[in-house]
GROMACS .gro file of C-alpha atoms in nm:
model
   64
    1MET     CA    1 -10.260   6.586   1.153
    2SER     CA    2 -10.582   6.396   1.067
    3LYS     CA    3 -10.573   6.075   0.871
    4GLN     CA    4 -10.742   6.261   0.590
    5GLU     CA    5 -10.478   6.547   0.592
    6LYS     CA    6 -10.196   6.276   0.583
    7LEU     CA    7 -10.375   6.115   0.274
    8ASP     CA    8 -10.417   6.460   0.105
    9GLN     CA    9 -10.052   6.545   0.163
   10GLN     CA   10  -9.947   6.196   0.028
   11LYS     CA   11 -10.157   6.236  -0.278
   12ALA     CA   12 -10.018   6.593  -0.334
   13GLU     CA   13  -9.658   6.454  -0.318
   14LEU     CA   14  -9.733   6.160  -0.562
   15ILE     CA   15  -9.892   6.404  -0.807
   16GLU     CA   16  -9.584   6.632  -0.776
   17ASP     CA   17  -9.358   6.324  -0.837
   18LEU     CA   18  -9.573   6.231  -1.140
   19MET     CA   19  -9.545   6.582  -1.286
   20ALA     CA   20  -9.162   6.569  -1.226
   21THR     CA   21  -9.115   6.229  -1.388
   22SER     CA   22  -9.340   6.349  -1.694
   23THR     CA   23  -9.109   6.656  -1.722
   24VAL     CA   24  -8.793   6.437  -1.736
   25MET     CA   25  -8.951   6.191  -1.978
   26GLU     CA   26  -9.026   6.478  -2.210
   27GLU     CA   27  -8.679   6.603  -2.192
   28VAL     CA   28  -8.517   6.259  -2.244
   29TRP     CA   29  -8.751   6.208  -2.541
   30ARG     CA   30  -8.577   6.505  -2.709
   31TYR     CA   31  -8.283   6.293  -2.737
   32HIS     CA   32  -8.425   5.956  -2.763
   33PRO     CA   33  -8.314   5.735  -3.072
   34ASP     CA   34  -8.667   5.645  -3.146
   35ASN     CA   35  -8.767   6.023  -3.176
   36PRO     CA   36  -8.763   6.110  -3.562
   37LYS     CA   37  -8.705   6.484  -3.459
   38LYS     CA   38  -8.427   6.379  -3.191
   39LYS     CA   39  -8.175   6.648  -3.101
   40ASP     CA   40  -7.801   6.590  -3.150
   41VAL     CA   41  -7.683   6.546  -2.803
   42ILE     CA   42  -7.334   6.667  -2.878
   43LYS     CA   43  -7.446   6.979  -3.055
   44GLU     CA   44  -7.687   7.065  -2.780
   45TYR     CA   45  -7.401   7.008  -2.511
   46GLU     CA   46  -7.175   7.244  -2.708
   47ILE     CA   47  -7.458   7.511  -2.710
   48LEU     CA   48  -7.497   7.475  -2.328
   49LYS     CA   49  -7.135   7.512  -2.276
   50GLN     CA   50  -7.132   7.837  -2.476
   51ILE     CA   51  -7.433   7.959  -2.271
   52GLN     CA   52  -7.261   7.876  -1.959
   53LYS     CA   53  -6.945   8.069  -2.065
   54ASP     CA   54  -7.163   8.366  -2.156
   55ILE     CA   55  -7.340   8.368  -1.823
   56GLU     CA   56  -7.016   8.328  -1.631
   57SER     CA   57  -6.880   8.635  -1.843
   58ASP     CA   58  -7.187   8.834  -1.754
   59LEU     CA   59  -7.151   8.755  -1.379
   60ALA     CA   60  -6.775   8.856  -1.400
   61ASP     CA   61  -6.874   9.183  -1.570
   62LEU     CA   62  -7.110   9.250  -1.294
   63ASP     CA   63  -6.838   9.221  -1.033
   64LYS     CA   64  -6.630   9.483  -1.190
   0.00000   0.00000   0.00000
């Protein structure tokens, strides 16, 4: 692998890391205390638990 290819690969990996970090920051902002439109963590967690139960139920139904 040439030096330029190594640099290109490193740059691509750093860009991917930057994009992943931005995605996580956006998600965390949804719950951040300084966000005037912040989500209620407890409420959102309960919604996710129900979604999880529904998916598990659907999977169980497929196995019948």
